[in-house]
Coordinates of C-alpha atoms in Angstrom, one line a residue:
X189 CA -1.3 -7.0 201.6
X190 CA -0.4 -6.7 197.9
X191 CA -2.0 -4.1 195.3
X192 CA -2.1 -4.7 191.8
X193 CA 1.5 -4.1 190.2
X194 CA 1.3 0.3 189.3
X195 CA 0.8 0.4 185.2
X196 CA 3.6 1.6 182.6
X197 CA 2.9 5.8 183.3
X198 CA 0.5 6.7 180.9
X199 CA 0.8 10.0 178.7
X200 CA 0.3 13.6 180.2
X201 CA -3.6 13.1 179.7
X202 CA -3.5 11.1 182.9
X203 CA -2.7 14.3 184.8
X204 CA -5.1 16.2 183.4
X205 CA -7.8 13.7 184.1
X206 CA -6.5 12.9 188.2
X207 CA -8.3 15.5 189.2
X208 CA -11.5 13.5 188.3
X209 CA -10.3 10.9 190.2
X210 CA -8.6 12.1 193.3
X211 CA -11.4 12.3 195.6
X212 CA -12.1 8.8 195.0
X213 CA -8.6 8.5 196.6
X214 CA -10.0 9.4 200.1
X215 CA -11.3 5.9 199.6
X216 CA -8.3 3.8 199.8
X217 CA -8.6 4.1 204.0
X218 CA -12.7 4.0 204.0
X219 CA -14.0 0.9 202.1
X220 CA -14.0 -2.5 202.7
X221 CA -10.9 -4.4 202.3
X222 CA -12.4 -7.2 200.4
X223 CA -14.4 -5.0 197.7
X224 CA -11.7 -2.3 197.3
X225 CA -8.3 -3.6 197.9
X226 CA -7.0 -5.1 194.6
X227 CA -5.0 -8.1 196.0
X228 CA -6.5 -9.4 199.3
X229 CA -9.4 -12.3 199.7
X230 CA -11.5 -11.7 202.9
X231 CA -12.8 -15.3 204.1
X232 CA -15.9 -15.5 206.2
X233 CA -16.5 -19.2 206.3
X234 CA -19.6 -21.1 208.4
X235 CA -19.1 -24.6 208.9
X236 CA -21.4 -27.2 210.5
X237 CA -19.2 -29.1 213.4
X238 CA -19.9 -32.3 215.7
X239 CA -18.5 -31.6 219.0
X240 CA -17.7 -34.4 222.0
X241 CA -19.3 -34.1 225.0
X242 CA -18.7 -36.3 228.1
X243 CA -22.5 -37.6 227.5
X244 CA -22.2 -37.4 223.6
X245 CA -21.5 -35.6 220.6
X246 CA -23.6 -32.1 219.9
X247 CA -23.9 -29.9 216.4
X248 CA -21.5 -26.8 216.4
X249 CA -21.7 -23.9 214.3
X250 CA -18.2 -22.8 213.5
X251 CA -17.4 -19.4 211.5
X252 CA -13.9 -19.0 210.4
X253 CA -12.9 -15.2 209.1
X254 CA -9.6 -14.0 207.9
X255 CA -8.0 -12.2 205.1
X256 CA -5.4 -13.6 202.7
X257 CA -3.4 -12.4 199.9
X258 CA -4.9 -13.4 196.0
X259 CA -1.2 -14.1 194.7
X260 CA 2.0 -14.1 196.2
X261 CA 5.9 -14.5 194.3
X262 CA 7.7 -17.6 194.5
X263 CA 9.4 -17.9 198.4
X264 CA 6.9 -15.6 199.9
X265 CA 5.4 -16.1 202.9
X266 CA 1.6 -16.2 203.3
X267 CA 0.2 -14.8 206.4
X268 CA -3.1 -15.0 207.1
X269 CA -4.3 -11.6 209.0
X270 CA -7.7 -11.1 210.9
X271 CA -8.2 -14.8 211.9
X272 CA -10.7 -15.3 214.2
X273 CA -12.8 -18.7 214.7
X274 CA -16.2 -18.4 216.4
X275 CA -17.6 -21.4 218.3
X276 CA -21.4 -21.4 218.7
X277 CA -22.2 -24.2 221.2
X278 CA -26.0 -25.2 221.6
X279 CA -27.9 -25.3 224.2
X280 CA -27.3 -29.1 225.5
X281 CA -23.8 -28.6 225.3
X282 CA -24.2 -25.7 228.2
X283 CA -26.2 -28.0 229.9
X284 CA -23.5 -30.1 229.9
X285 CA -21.0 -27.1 231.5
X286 CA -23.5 -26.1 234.3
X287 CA -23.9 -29.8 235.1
X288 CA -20.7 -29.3 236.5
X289 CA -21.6 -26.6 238.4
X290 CA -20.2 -23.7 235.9
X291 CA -21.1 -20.3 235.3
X292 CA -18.4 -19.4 233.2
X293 CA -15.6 -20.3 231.0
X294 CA -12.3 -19.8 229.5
X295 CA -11.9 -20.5 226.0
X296 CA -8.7 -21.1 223.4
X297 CA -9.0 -22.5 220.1
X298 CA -6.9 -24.8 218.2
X299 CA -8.1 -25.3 214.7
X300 CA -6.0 -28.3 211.7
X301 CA -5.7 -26.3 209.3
X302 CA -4.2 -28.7 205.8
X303 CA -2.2 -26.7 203.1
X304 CA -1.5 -28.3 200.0
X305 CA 0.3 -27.4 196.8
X306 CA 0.6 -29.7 193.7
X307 CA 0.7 -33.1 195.1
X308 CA 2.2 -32.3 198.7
X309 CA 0.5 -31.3 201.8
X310 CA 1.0 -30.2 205.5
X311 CA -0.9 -28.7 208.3
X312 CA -0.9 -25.7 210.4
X313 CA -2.5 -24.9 213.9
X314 CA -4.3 -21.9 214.2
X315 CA -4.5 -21.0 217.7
X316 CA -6.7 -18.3 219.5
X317 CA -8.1 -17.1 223.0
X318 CA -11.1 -15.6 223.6
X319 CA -12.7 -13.2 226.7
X320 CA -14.3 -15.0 229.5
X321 CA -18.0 -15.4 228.8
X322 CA -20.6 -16.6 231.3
X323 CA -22.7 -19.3 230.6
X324 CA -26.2 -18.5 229.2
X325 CA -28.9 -20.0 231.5
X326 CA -30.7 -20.7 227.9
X327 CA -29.8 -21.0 224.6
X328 CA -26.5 -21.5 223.1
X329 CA -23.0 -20.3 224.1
X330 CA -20.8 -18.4 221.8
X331 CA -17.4 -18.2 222.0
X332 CA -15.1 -15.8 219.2
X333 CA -11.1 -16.7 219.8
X334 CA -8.6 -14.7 218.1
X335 CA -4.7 -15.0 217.8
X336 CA -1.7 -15.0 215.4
X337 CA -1.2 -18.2 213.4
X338 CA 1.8 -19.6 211.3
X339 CA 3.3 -18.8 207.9
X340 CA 2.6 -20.8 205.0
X341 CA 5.5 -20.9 202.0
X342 CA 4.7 -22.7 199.0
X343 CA 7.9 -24.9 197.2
X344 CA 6.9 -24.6 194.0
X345 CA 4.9 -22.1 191.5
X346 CA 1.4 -22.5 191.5
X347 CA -1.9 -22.6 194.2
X348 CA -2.1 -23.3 197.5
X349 CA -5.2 -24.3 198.9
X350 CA -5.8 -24.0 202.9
X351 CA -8.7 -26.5 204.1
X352 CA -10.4 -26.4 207.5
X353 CA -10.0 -29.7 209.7
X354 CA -10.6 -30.7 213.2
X355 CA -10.9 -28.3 215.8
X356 CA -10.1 -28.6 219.5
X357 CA -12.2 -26.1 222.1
X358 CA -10.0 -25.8 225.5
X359 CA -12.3 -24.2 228.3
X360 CA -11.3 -23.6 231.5
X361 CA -14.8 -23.3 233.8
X362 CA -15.0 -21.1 237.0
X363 CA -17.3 -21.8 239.8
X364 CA -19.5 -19.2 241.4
X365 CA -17.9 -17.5 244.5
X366 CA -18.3 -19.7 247.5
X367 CA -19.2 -22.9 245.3
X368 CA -17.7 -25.7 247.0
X369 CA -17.0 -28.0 243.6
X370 CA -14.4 -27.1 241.1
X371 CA -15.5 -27.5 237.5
X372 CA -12.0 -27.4 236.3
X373 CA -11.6 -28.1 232.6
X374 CA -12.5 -29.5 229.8
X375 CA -11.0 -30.6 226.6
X376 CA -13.6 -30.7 223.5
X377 CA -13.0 -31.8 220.7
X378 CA -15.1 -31.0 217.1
X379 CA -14.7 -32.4 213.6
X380 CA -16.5 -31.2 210.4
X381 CA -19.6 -32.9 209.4
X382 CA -18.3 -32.5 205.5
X383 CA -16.3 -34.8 204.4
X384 CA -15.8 -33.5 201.0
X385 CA -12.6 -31.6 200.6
X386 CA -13.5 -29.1 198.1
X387 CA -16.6 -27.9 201.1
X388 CA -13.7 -27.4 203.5
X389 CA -11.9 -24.8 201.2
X390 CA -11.1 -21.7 202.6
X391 CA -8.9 -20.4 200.7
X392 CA -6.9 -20.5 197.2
X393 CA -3.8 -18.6 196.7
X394 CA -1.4 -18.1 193.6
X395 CA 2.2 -18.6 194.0
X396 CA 4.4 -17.1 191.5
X397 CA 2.8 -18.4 187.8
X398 CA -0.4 -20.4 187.2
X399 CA 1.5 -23.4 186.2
X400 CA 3.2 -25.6 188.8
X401 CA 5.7 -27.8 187.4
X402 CA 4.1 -27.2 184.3
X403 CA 0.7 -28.1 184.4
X404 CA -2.2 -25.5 184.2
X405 CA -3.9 -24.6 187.9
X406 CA -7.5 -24.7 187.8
X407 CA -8.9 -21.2 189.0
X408 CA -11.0 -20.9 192.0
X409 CA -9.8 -24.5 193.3
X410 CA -6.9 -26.9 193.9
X411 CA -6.7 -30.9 193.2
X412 CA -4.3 -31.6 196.5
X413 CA -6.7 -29.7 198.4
X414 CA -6.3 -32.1 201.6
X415 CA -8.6 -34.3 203.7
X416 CA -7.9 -32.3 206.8
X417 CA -9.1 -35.3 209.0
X418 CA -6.6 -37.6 207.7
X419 CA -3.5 -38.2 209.6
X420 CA -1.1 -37.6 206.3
X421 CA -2.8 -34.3 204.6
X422 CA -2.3 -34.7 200.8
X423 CA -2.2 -38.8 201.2
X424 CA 1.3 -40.3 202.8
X425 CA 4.5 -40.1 203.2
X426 CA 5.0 -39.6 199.5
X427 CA 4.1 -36.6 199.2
X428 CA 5.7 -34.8 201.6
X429 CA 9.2 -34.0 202.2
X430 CA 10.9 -31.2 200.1
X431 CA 7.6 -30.5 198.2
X432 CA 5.7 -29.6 201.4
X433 CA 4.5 -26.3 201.9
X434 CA 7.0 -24.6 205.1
X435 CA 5.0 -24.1 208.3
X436 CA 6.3 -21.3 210.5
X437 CA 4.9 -21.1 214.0
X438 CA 3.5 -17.7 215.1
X439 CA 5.9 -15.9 217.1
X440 CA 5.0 -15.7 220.7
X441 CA 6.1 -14.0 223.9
X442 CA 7.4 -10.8 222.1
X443 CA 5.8 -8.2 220.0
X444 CA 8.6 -7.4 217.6
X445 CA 7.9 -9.7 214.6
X446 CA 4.1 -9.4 215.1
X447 CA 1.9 -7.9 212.8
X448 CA 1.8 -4.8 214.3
X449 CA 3.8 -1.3 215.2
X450 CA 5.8 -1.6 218.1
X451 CA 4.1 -0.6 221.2
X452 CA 6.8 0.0 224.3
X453 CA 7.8 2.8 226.6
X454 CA 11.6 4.0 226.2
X455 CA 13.7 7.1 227.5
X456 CA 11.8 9.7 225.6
X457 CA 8.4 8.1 227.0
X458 CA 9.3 6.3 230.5
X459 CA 6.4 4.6 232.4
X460 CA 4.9 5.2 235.9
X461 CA 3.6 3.6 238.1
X462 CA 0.3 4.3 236.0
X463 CA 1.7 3.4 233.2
X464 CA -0.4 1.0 230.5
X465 CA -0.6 -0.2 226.9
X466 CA -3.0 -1.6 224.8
X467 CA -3.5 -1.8 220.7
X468 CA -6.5 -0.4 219.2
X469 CA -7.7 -1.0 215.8
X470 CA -11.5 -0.5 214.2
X471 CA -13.7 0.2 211.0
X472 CA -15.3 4.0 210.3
X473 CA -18.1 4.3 208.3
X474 CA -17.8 6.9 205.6
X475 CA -21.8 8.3 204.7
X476 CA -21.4 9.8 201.6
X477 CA -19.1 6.7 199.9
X478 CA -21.4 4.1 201.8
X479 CA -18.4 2.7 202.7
X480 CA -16.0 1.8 205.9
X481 CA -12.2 2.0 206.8
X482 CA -10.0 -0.2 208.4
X483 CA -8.3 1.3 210.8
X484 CA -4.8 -0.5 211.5
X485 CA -3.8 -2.0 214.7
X486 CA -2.4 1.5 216.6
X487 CA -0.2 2.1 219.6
X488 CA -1.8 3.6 222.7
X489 CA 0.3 4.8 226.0
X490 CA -1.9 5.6 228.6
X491 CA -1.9 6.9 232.3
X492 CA -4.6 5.8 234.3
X493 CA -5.8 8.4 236.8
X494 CA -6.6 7.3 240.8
X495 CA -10.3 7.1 241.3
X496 CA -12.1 10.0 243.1
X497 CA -15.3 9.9 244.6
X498 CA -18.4 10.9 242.4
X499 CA -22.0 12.8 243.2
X500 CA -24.0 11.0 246.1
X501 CA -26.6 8.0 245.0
X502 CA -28.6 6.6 247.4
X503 CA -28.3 3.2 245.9
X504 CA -24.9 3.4 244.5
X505 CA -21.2 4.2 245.2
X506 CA -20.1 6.0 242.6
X507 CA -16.6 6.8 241.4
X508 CA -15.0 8.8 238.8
X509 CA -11.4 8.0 236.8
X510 CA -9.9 10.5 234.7
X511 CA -6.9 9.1 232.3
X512 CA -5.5 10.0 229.8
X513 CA -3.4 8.9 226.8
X514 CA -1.5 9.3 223.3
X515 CA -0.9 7.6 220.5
X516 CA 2.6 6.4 219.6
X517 CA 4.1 5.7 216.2
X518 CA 7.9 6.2 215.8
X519 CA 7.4 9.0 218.1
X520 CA 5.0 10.7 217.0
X521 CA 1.4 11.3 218.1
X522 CA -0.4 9.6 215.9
X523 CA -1.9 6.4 213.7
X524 CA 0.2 4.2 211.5
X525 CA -0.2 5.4 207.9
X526 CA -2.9 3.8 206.0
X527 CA -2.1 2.5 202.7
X528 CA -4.1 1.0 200.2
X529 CA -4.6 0.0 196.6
X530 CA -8.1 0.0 194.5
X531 CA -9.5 0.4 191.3
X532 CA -11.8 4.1 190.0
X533 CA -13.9 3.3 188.0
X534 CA -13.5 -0.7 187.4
X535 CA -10.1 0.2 186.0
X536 CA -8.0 3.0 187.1
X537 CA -6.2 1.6 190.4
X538 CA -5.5 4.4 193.2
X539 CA -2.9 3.9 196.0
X540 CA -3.5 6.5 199.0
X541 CA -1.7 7.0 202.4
X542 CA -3.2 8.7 205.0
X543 CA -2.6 9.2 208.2
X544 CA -4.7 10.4 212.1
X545 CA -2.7 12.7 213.9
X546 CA -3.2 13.5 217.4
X547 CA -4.2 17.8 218.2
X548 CA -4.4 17.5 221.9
X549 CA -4.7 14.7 224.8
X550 CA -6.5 12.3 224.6
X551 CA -9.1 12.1 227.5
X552 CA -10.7 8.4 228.9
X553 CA -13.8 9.4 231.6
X554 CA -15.0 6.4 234.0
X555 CA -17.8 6.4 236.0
X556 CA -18.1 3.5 238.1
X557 CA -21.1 2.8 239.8
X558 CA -21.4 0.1 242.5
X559 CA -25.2 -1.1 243.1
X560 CA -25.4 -1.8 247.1
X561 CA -28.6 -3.8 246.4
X562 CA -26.2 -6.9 245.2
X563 CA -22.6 -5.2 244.0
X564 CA -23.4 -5.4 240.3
X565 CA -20.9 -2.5 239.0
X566 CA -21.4 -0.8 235.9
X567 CA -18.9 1.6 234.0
X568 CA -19.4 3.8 231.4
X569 CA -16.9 5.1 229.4
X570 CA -16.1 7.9 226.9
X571 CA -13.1 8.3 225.2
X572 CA -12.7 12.1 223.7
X573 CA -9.8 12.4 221.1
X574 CA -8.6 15.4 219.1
X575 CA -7.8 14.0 215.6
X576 CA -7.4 15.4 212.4
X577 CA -7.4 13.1 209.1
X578 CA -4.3 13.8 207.0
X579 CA -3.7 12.7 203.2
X580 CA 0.6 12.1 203.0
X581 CA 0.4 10.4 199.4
X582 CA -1.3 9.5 196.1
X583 CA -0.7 7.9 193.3
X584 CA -3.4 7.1 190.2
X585 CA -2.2 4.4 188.0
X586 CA 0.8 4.3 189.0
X587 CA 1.5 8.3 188.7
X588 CA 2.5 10.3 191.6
X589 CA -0.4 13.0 192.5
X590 CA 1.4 15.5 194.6
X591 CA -0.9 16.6 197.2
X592 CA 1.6 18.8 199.1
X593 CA 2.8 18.7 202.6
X594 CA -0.1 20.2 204.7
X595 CA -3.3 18.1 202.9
X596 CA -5.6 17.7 205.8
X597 CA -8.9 18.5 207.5
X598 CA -9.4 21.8 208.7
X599 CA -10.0 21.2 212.1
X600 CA -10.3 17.8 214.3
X601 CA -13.2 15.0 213.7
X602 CA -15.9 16.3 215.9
X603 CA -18.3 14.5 217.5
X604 CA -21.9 15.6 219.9
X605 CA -20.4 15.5 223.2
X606 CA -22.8 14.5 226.0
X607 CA -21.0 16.9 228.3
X608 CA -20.4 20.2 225.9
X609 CA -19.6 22.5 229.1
X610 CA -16.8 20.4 231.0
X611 CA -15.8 19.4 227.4
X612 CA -15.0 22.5 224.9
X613 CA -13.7 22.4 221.3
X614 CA -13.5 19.5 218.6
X615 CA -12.6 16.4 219.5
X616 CA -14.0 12.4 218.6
X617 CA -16.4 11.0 221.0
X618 CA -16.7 7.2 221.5
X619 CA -18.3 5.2 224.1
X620 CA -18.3 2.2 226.0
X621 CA -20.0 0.4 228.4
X622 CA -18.8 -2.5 231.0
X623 CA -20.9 -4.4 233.2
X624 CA -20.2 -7.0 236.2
X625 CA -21.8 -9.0 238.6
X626 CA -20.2 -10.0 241.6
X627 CA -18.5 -13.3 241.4
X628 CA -18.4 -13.3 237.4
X629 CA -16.3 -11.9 234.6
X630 CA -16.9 -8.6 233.7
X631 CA -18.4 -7.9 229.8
X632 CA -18.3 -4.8 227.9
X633 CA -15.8 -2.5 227.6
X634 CA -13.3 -1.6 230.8
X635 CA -9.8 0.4 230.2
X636 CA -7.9 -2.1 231.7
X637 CA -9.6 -5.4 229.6
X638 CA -9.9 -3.6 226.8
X639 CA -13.2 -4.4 224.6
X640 CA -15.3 -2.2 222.2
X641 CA -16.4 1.9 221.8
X642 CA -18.5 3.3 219.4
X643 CA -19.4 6.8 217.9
X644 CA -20.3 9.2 215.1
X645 CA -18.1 11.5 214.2
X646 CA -18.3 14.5 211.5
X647 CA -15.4 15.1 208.8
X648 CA -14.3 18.4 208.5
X649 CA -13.6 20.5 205.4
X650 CA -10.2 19.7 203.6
X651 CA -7.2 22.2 203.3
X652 CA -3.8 22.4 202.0
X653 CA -4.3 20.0 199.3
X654 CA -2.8 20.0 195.9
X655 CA 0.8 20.8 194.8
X656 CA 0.1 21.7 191.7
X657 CA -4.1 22.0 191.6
X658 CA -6.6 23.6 194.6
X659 CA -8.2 19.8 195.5
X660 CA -9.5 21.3 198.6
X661 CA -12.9 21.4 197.5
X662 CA -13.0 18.3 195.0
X663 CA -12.0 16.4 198.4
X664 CA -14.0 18.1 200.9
X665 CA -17.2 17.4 198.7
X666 CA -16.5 13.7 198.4
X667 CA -15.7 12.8 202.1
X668 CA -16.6 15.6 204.4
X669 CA -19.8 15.1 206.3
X670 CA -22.0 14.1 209.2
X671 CA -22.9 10.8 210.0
X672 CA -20.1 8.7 209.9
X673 CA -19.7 5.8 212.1
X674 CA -17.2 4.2 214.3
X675 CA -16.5 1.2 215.7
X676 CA -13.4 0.6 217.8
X677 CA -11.8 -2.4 219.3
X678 CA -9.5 -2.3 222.3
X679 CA -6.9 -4.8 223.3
X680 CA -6.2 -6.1 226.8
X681 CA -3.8 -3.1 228.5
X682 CA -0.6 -4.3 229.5
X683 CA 0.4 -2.7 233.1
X684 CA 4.0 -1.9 233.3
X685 CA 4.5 -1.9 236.9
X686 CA 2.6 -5.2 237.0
X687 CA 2.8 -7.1 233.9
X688 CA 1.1 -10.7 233.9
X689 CA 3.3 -12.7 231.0
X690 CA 0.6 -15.4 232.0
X691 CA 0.7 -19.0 233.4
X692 CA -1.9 -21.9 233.6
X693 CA -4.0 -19.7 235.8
X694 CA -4.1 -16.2 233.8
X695 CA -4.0 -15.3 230.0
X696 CA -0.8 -13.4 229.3
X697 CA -1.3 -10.0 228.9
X698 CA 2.4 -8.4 228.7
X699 CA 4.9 -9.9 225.8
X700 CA 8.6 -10.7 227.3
X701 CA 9.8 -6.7 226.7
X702 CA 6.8 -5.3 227.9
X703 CA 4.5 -4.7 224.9
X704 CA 0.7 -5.4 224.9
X705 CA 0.2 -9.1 224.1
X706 CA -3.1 -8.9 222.7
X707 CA -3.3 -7.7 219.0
X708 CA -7.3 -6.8 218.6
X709 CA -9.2 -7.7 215.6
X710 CA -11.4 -4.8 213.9
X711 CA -15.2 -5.8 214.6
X712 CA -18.1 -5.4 212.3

């Protein structure tokens, strides 16, 4: 993402003044990316879809979300982050799966997506997956794929508008255990009920100036904007060619060009036989600046403990698995900085870095409970993490704030633990909760699937901050608090001793060198 270019350094009066400022500067990790950071368009698009059915064609809902840049320079690549594309079948359409005897599916995306620039045109395929879902016995069914899609590089100076078109829903249907008639698959596919171009727009974005080959580009809209259901986007042959916006596939199968910090074991960190990774990513809630972070997409190495038998239950078996885990960044225990650019005060833009450091192990608890009455299994999760919240960098219009090298909270994020005694000093406490009836796909959250954990956490009192100025209190009065939310998103765990790279019958789950294949997408 691109902030706002920094400003000429103003005169000395700027310094004087940053101190006003600074605790706003907490912010640039803890608001929304699409009110705060100068730069970046957040999409959240609903669309009205027809969808065919082997007995006819049913009304879809379709939401497509994702964050793009506002303007990027002349030969750079556009890559659209965040994309996910949420299905909502109605009811007859289920009808239509558990005629054939399904109770659950499989789902990947594959959604025409036209590009146009000037007078040329091309399309892109945004692909996703999403988790197994079983089929509502009323009501509608919603499916939310996510995935990395292709590159987009404009030829020329000037906006580039991207267009939703037709949209292709792969499901792969499971029987119940013991059901003697495979549902296998189905292919549907969905077209928009607009027509007009202009309601298909997703998104504008500026390349280089506002005037491709000389001609003014209208603000907020394009006039190639394509008819994504035509087979030539941007109308033939003619336009095409050298002018055409360059496509570039997703990478698959590796992790190394993805949008996200490598995640591997090496000779410093080898694996066991225990041995799995997942990505995490999320949003926290910050109370006092009624506002939330986004937390980037962070390497986890964990070791998953052996089950052990838990307290007797008459109408359970119950087991308990202790694991444990750290983050990984360059070596180093901890997040991936956060970095981002906003404006104080409608004008004054503020670029911080910040970064979670791990104080401790990180702890995963499952208790697994078996229900003999008809195997239903629930798991319930809690993740305890000693973190503390550490400021690396500032800079207010474009001025360098020293902060110093030790700006941080005082002690770790602390949560209310549910188990204080087994469970001593400060840590985060987040939860999760995964359920699964015999037969069917499990829902929730589960280490080994991955899925989501929530929790409150309190921000400590800052210290150590200011070079040249005590900040301590200026920041600990802006940001430190109860009440503070969190919301985290796990990715399918990769197991190193027995990595699935995936084939028609299983979703990959391991890249080619052994990273986690699944890049979560922060939830709201």
């Amino acid at each position: 993402m691109k902030g706002p270019r920094p400003a000429v350094p103003r005169p000395s009066r700027v310094r004087t003044r940053s101190t006003a400022v600074v605790a706003f500067a907490v912010l640039a990790a803890m608001v929304p990316a699409a009110s705060s950071v100068a730069g970046t368009q957040e999409v959240d698009t609903e669309l009205p879809y027809l969808c065919a059915f082997p007995t006819g064609r049913f009304p879809a809902e379709v939401r497509i979300s994702a964050a793009f840049p506002d303007r990027v320079e002349a030969g750079e690549a556009i890559s659209p982050a965040g994309v996910t594309t949420t299905v909502e079948l109605p009811a007859e359409a289920v009808a239509e799966l558990t005629a054939l005897e399904a109770v659950s599916a499989r789902a990947a995306t594959r959604l025409t997506v036209g590009v146009a620039q000037s007078e040329a045109a091309a399309e892109a395929t945004w692909r996703g997956t999403a988790e197994p879902v079983t089929l509502p016995a009323s009501g509608p069914l919603t499916l939310t794929a996510t995935g990395d899609v292709p590159s987009v590089t404009g030829r020329s100076d000037g906006a580039l508008a991207f267009s939703a078109g037709n949209l292709a829903v792969d499901l792969a249907l499971d029987a119940a255990e013991g059901a003697t008639a495979d549902p296998g698959a189905l292919t549907v596919d969905c077209s928009p009920e607009r027509d007009a171009p202009e309601e298909l727009l997703l998104a504008t974005v500026q390349v280089g100036t506002d005037e491709p080959g000389g001609s003014p580009s209208p603000p907020g809209a394009s006039p190639s904007t394509p008819d994504p259901s035509s087979g030539t986007p941007g109308g033939g042959e003619d336009r095409q060619g050298d002018r055409a916006p360059e496509v570039t596939d997703a990478p698959s199968g590796a992790a190394a060009d993805r949008d996200a910090p490598p995640c591997r074991y090496d000779a410093e960190h080898p694996p066991t036989p225990a041995s799995l990774n997942a990505y995490i990513t999320g949003h926290t809630n910050v109370k006092k600046l009624k506002g939330a972070s986004l937390l980037p997409p962070s390497c986890m190495l964990i070791e998953q403990g052996n089950p052990v038998d838990g307290p007797p239950d008459p109408d359970h078996l119950i087991f308990d698995t202790a694991s444990h885990g750290d983050f990984h960044y360059q070596g180093r225990k901890q997040t991936p900085p956060f970095r981002s650019t906003f404006l104080t005060f409608g004008f004054t833009p503020v670029t911080a870095t910040m970064v979670l450091e791990q104080k401790g192990t990180v702890t995963i608890d499952s208790r697994i409970k078996l229900r003999l009455s008809d195997f239903r299994t629930i798991t319930d999760t809690y993740v305890r993490a000693p973190l503390t919240l550490r400021v690396t960098a500032l800079e207010v219009n474009g001025t360098p704030l020293d902060v110093g090298p030790a700006c941080r909270t005082e002690t770790p994020l602390t949560s209310a633990d549910p188990d204080p005694a087994n469970h001593p000093g400060d840590h985060l406490v987040l939860y999760g909760r995964g359920e699964q009836d015999l037969g069917l796909p499990a829902t929730g959250y589960l280490l080994l699937s991955g899925g989501t954990l929530s929790g409150e956490a309190t921000i400590p009192a800052f210290t150590g901050c200011g070079a040249d100025e005590d900040l301590d209190r200026l920041l600990t009065a802006s940001i430190s608090g109860p009440g503070n939310e969190i919301l985290q998103v796990q990715g399918q765990t990769c197991s190193i001793a027995n990595p699935v790279f995936g084939d028609e019958f299983n979703a990959p789950q391991c890249t080619s060198d052994l990273q986690p294949y699944v890049i979560p997408v922060p939830e709201r």
